[in-house]
Amino acid sequence: MYKLLTEQNNAQTQKLTKQIQESESNVTRKFNSFNRKIEKIHEKNVSFERKIRRNNILLFGFNSENCNSLIKDTLAKLNELFGTNIRESDINNLYKLGRKGDSPILIEFLSYLKKSELFKDAEKLRALKNTGYAISNDLCNEDREELKIIKKHFKKARDEEKQVKIKGLTLELEGKIYTAKQLEQSDTDTDSGGSNNYSEPSSLEEEEEEVIEEEYRNKTNKTEECRPEKAKKKRKKSKTPSPIGAHTRSNKKRR
């Protein structure tokens, strides 16, 4: 009798154990499936942000106290610095990201080709460092984080007197291209006691021009933007608040 009860108990225990394991397996499978879906949604959001920012630039160091003449004054300064002929008809929107005079100005071009004219002359870009002005691409949060990693490794390689330069969101080191993810992996390997060798270089092509500066972004997270009168009228018609210290398309809240 005791033996029979023991066998029945063991059989029931095994059955329950199997059911629990199957349930855990189902939960794990669903959890992994949800994670993959979330990652895909995140990738699509990042891709969308990159797309809407593609035609934008940021201008640093220019101070225009009169909001009503901001567009005219800014375009005049850009044409003066780069020898271009950018007109108001080339611009979708232009506004200041903050109330301070030295707040950066976000410029949305209608065409990527028109925007790229500002980055064609490398000598003029380098010459900006001596003028107090700077321009950069309008990067999303993910790209700014990647750029921080790339700049850290750029400085390290330059201190070690290696041949290095930044290309878009990649680092060209000794003739090989590395992404931020690969550079992070090299840091992880070093911290765990491994060698300081980088992983296989990326085969990605250059995405965009080198970014010069983006440090003003964190300073304007809670400030009102200075806009011309036309931009302000558009803002009143929209139910969605205009960007306050972040960079999205006009009249939409930036993350």
Short mmCIF file of C-alpha atoms in Angstrom, two decimals:
data_model
loop_
_atom_site.label_atom_id
_atom_site.label_comp_id
_atom_site.label_asym_id
_atom_site.label_seq_id
_atom_site.Cartn_x
_atom_site.Cartn_y
_atom_site.Cartn_z
CA MET A 1 0.00 0.00 0.00
CA TYR A 2 2.78 2.40 0.97
CA LYS A 3 4.67 1.52 -2.19
CA LEU A 4 1.60 2.20 -4.33
CA LEU A 5 1.01 5.60 -2.71
CA THR A 6 4.66 6.50 -3.21
CA GLU A 7 4.52 5.62 -6.89
CA GLN A 8 1.32 7.61 -7.37
CA ASN A 9 2.85 10.59 -5.56
CA ASN A 10 6.00 10.43 -7.68
CA ALA A 11 3.96 10.19 -10.86
CA GLN A 12 1.87 13.20 -9.86
CA THR A 13 5.00 15.13 -8.90
CA GLN A 14 6.61 14.40 -12.25
CA LYS A 15 3.43 15.44 -14.06
CA LEU A 16 3.28 18.75 -12.16
CA THR A 17 6.99 19.34 -12.74
CA LYS A 18 6.55 18.80 -16.47
CA GLN A 19 3.58 21.18 -16.57
CA ILE A 20 5.57 23.84 -14.71
CA GLN A 21 8.52 23.45 -17.08
CA GLU A 22 6.23 23.74 -20.10
CA SER A 23 4.61 26.85 -18.61
CA GLU A 24 8.03 28.40 -17.95
CA SER A 25 9.09 27.58 -21.49
CA ASN A 26 5.95 29.23 -22.89
CA VAL A 27 6.44 32.33 -20.74
CA THR A 28 10.10 32.58 -21.78
CA ARG A 29 9.18 32.17 -25.44
CA LYS A 30 6.50 34.86 -25.23
CA PHE A 31 8.83 37.15 -23.30
CA ASN A 32 11.54 36.79 -25.94
CA SER A 33 8.97 37.38 -28.66
CA PHE A 34 7.78 40.60 -26.98
CA ASN A 35 11.38 41.74 -26.57
CA ARG A 36 12.06 41.22 -30.27
CA LYS A 37 8.93 43.18 -31.16
CA ILE A 38 9.95 46.02 -28.83
CA GLU A 39 13.43 46.10 -30.38
CA LYS A 40 11.94 46.29 -33.86
CA ILE A 41 9.63 49.13 -32.83
CA HIS A 42 12.57 50.95 -31.26
CA GLU A 43 14.64 50.50 -34.41
CA LYS A 44 11.79 51.87 -36.52
CA ASN A 45 11.45 54.88 -34.21
CA VAL A 46 15.18 55.59 -34.41
CA SER A 47 15.08 55.21 -38.19
CA PHE A 48 12.12 57.61 -38.37
CA GLU A 49 13.87 60.17 -36.17
CA ARG A 50 16.98 60.00 -38.32
CA LYS A 51 14.85 60.52 -41.40
CA ILE A 52 13.04 63.61 -40.13
CA ARG A 53 16.33 65.11 -38.88
CA ARG A 54 18.27 64.31 -42.03
CA ASN A 55 17.76 67.75 -43.59
CA ASN A 56 18.44 69.67 -40.36
CA ILE A 57 21.52 71.42 -39.03
CA LEU A 58 22.35 73.26 -35.82
CA LEU A 59 24.17 76.58 -35.86
CA PHE A 60 26.10 77.51 -32.71
CA GLY A 61 27.55 80.85 -31.66
CA PHE A 62 25.25 83.15 -33.64
CA ASN A 63 23.31 85.73 -31.65
CA SER A 64 20.30 87.47 -33.17
CA GLU A 65 18.30 89.44 -30.61
CA ASN A 66 15.46 90.25 -33.01
CA CYS A 67 13.23 87.20 -33.49
CA ASN A 68 11.41 88.78 -36.42
CA SER A 69 14.62 89.04 -38.46
CA LEU A 70 16.08 85.74 -37.22
CA ILE A 71 15.64 83.91 -40.54
CA LYS A 72 17.11 86.72 -42.60
CA ASP A 73 20.05 87.30 -40.24
CA THR A 74 20.85 83.60 -39.88
CA LEU A 75 20.86 82.89 -43.61
CA ALA A 76 23.01 85.95 -44.20
CA LYS A 77 25.55 84.65 -41.67
CA LEU A 78 25.56 81.15 -43.20
CA ASN A 79 26.12 82.55 -46.68
CA GLU A 80 28.90 84.74 -45.33
CA LEU A 81 30.66 81.85 -43.56
CA PHE A 82 30.36 79.29 -46.36
CA GLY A 83 30.12 81.38 -49.50
CA THR A 84 26.76 79.80 -50.34
CA ASN A 85 23.55 81.26 -51.72
CA ILE A 86 20.91 79.84 -49.38
CA ARG A 87 17.53 81.57 -49.61
CA GLU A 88 14.39 81.54 -47.51
CA SER A 89 12.76 79.39 -50.18
CA ASP A 90 15.31 76.65 -49.34
CA ILE A 91 14.19 76.55 -45.69
CA ASN A 92 11.22 74.70 -44.22
CA ASN A 93 11.63 76.25 -40.77
CA LEU A 94 14.21 78.01 -38.64
CA TYR A 95 14.06 78.79 -34.93
CA LYS A 96 16.14 79.25 -31.81
CA LEU A 97 16.27 76.53 -29.15
CA GLY A 98 16.20 78.72 -26.08
CA ARG A 99 15.81 82.29 -24.88
CA LYS A 100 19.49 83.02 -24.37
CA GLY A 101 21.34 84.85 -27.08
CA ASP A 102 23.88 82.05 -27.52
CA SER A 103 21.27 79.28 -27.82
CA PRO A 104 21.70 77.10 -30.93
CA ILE A 105 19.54 77.67 -33.99
CA LEU A 106 17.80 74.75 -35.67
CA ILE A 107 17.54 75.05 -39.44
CA GLU A 108 15.30 72.68 -41.40
CA PHE A 109 16.17 72.54 -45.09
CA LEU A 110 13.69 71.43 -47.72
CA SER A 111 16.41 69.44 -49.47
CA TYR A 112 19.26 67.29 -48.17
CA LEU A 113 21.32 68.34 -51.18
CA LYS A 114 20.95 71.99 -50.19
CA LYS A 115 21.95 71.22 -46.63
CA SER A 116 24.99 69.23 -47.76
CA GLU A 117 26.40 72.31 -49.51
CA LEU A 118 27.48 73.55 -46.08
CA PHE A 119 29.60 70.43 -45.48
CA LYS A 120 31.32 70.22 -48.85
CA ASP A 121 34.21 72.56 -48.08
CA ALA A 122 36.30 70.91 -45.34
CA GLU A 123 38.66 73.89 -45.10
CA LYS A 124 35.81 76.26 -44.28
CA LEU A 125 34.52 73.83 -41.65
CA ARG A 126 37.93 73.77 -39.98
CA ALA A 127 38.16 77.55 -40.24
CA LEU A 128 34.96 77.88 -38.18
CA LYS A 129 36.89 76.88 -35.06
CA ASN A 130 38.62 80.24 -35.10
CA THR A 131 35.41 82.25 -35.59
CA GLY A 132 33.36 81.17 -32.58
CA TYR A 133 30.74 79.58 -34.85
CA ALA A 134 30.03 75.89 -35.39
CA ILE A 135 27.51 73.74 -37.23
CA SER A 136 26.48 70.13 -36.71
CA ASN A 137 23.99 67.59 -37.93
CA ASP A 138 20.79 67.26 -35.92
CA LEU A 139 21.26 63.91 -34.15
CA CYS A 140 18.73 61.81 -32.26
CA ASN A 141 19.47 60.62 -28.71
CA GLU A 142 20.83 57.24 -29.81
CA ASP A 143 23.22 58.80 -32.30
CA ARG A 144 24.43 61.34 -29.73
CA GLU A 145 25.25 58.50 -27.32
CA GLU A 146 27.13 56.68 -30.07
CA LEU A 147 29.01 59.85 -30.92
CA LYS A 148 30.15 60.18 -27.29
CA ILE A 149 31.65 56.68 -27.44
CA ILE A 150 33.33 57.42 -30.76
CA LYS A 151 34.78 60.72 -29.50
CA LYS A 152 36.17 58.99 -26.41
CA HIS A 153 38.03 56.46 -28.55
CA PHE A 154 39.06 59.19 -30.98
CA LYS A 155 40.75 61.11 -28.17
CA LYS A 156 42.41 57.96 -26.83
CA ALA A 157 43.77 56.99 -30.25
CA ARG A 158 44.97 60.53 -30.93
CA ASP A 159 46.80 60.60 -27.58
CA GLU A 160 48.49 57.35 -28.63
CA GLU A 161 49.52 59.09 -31.88
CA LYS A 162 47.52 56.72 -34.08
CA GLN A 163 45.97 57.61 -37.42
CA VAL A 164 42.35 58.26 -36.55
CA LYS A 165 39.40 60.34 -37.69
CA ILE A 166 35.64 60.45 -37.22
CA LYS A 167 33.45 59.59 -40.19
CA GLY A 168 29.79 60.17 -39.51
CA LEU A 169 28.92 57.75 -36.71
CA THR A 170 31.99 55.56 -37.22
CA LEU A 171 35.66 55.78 -36.29
CA GLU A 172 38.39 55.23 -38.85
CA LEU A 173 41.36 53.84 -36.93
CA GLU A 174 44.55 52.89 -38.75
CA GLY A 175 42.59 52.59 -41.99
CA LYS A 176 39.79 50.41 -40.55
CA ILE A 177 36.20 51.45 -39.79
CA TYR A 178 34.63 50.73 -36.38
CA THR A 179 31.10 51.34 -35.12
CA ALA A 180 30.27 52.51 -31.59
CA LYS A 181 29.06 48.99 -30.75
CA GLN A 182 32.40 47.49 -31.73
CA LEU A 183 34.26 50.11 -29.71
CA GLU A 184 32.09 49.34 -26.68
CA GLN A 185 32.86 45.65 -27.08
CA SER A 186 36.58 46.40 -27.05
CA ASP A 187 36.10 48.24 -23.72
CA THR A 188 34.21 45.24 -22.30
CA ASP A 189 36.96 42.85 -23.38
CA THR A 190 39.60 45.07 -21.77
CA ASP A 191 37.68 45.37 -18.48
CA SER A 192 37.25 41.58 -18.30
CA GLY A 193 40.98 41.05 -18.59
CA GLY A 194 41.09 40.35 -22.31
CA SER A 195 43.22 42.02 -24.91
CA ASN A 196 42.56 45.52 -26.13
CA ASN A 197 42.06 44.37 -29.71
CA TYR A 198 39.07 45.72 -31.57
CA SER A 199 36.51 43.42 -33.14
CA GLU A 200 36.32 43.03 -36.89
CA PRO A 201 35.90 46.43 -38.52
CA SER A 202 32.57 47.47 -39.94
CA SER A 203 31.84 47.35 -43.64
CA LEU A 204 29.34 50.19 -43.32
CA GLU A 205 29.80 53.12 -45.63
CA GLU A 206 30.15 56.65 -44.31
CA GLU A 207 26.68 57.77 -43.20
CA GLU A 208 27.04 61.50 -42.81
CA GLU A 209 29.62 64.24 -42.47
CA GLU A 210 31.66 64.62 -39.30
CA VAL A 211 29.75 66.25 -36.48
CA ILE A 212 31.53 69.20 -34.93
CA GLU A 213 29.53 70.06 -31.81
CA GLU A 214 26.32 69.03 -29.99
CA GLU A 215 27.04 70.07 -26.40
CA TYR A 216 24.39 72.84 -26.27
CA ARG A 217 21.53 70.33 -26.42
CA ASN A 218 21.61 69.45 -22.75
CA LYS A 219 21.58 73.13 -21.80
CA THR A 220 18.29 73.85 -23.56
CA ASN A 221 16.09 71.03 -22.29
CA LYS A 222 13.68 73.34 -20.41
CA THR A 223 13.84 76.61 -22.30
CA GLU A 224 11.44 78.33 -24.67
CA GLU A 225 12.55 78.79 -28.25
CA CYS A 226 12.82 82.13 -30.01
CA ARG A 227 10.82 82.05 -33.21
CA PRO A 228 9.92 84.60 -35.88
CA GLU A 229 6.32 85.85 -35.94
CA LYS A 230 5.32 83.43 -38.73
CA ALA A 231 6.53 80.46 -36.75
CA LYS A 232 4.67 81.67 -33.65
CA LYS A 233 1.39 81.90 -35.56
CA LYS A 234 1.77 78.33 -36.74
CA ARG A 235 2.43 77.27 -33.21
CA LYS A 236 -0.91 78.70 -31.99
CA LYS A 237 -2.84 76.74 -34.61
CA SER A 238 -1.23 73.45 -33.64
CA LYS A 239 -2.61 71.41 -30.75
CA THR A 240 0.78 69.78 -30.26
CA PRO A 241 3.28 71.90 -28.27
CA SER A 242 6.34 73.13 -30.11
CA PRO A 243 9.73 71.59 -29.26
CA ILE A 244 11.20 72.84 -26.00
CA GLY A 245 14.89 72.06 -25.92
CA ALA A 246 14.76 69.06 -28.28
CA HIS A 247 15.01 68.69 -32.04
CA THR A 248 12.11 67.39 -34.07
CA ARG A 249 10.29 68.78 -37.07
CA SER A 250 8.49 72.08 -36.59
CA ASN A 251 5.52 72.25 -34.21
CA LYS A 252 6.03 68.69 -32.91
CA LYS A 253 7.25 67.73 -29.45
CA ARG A 254 10.75 66.31 -29.42
CA ARG A 255 11.82 63.49 -27.25
#
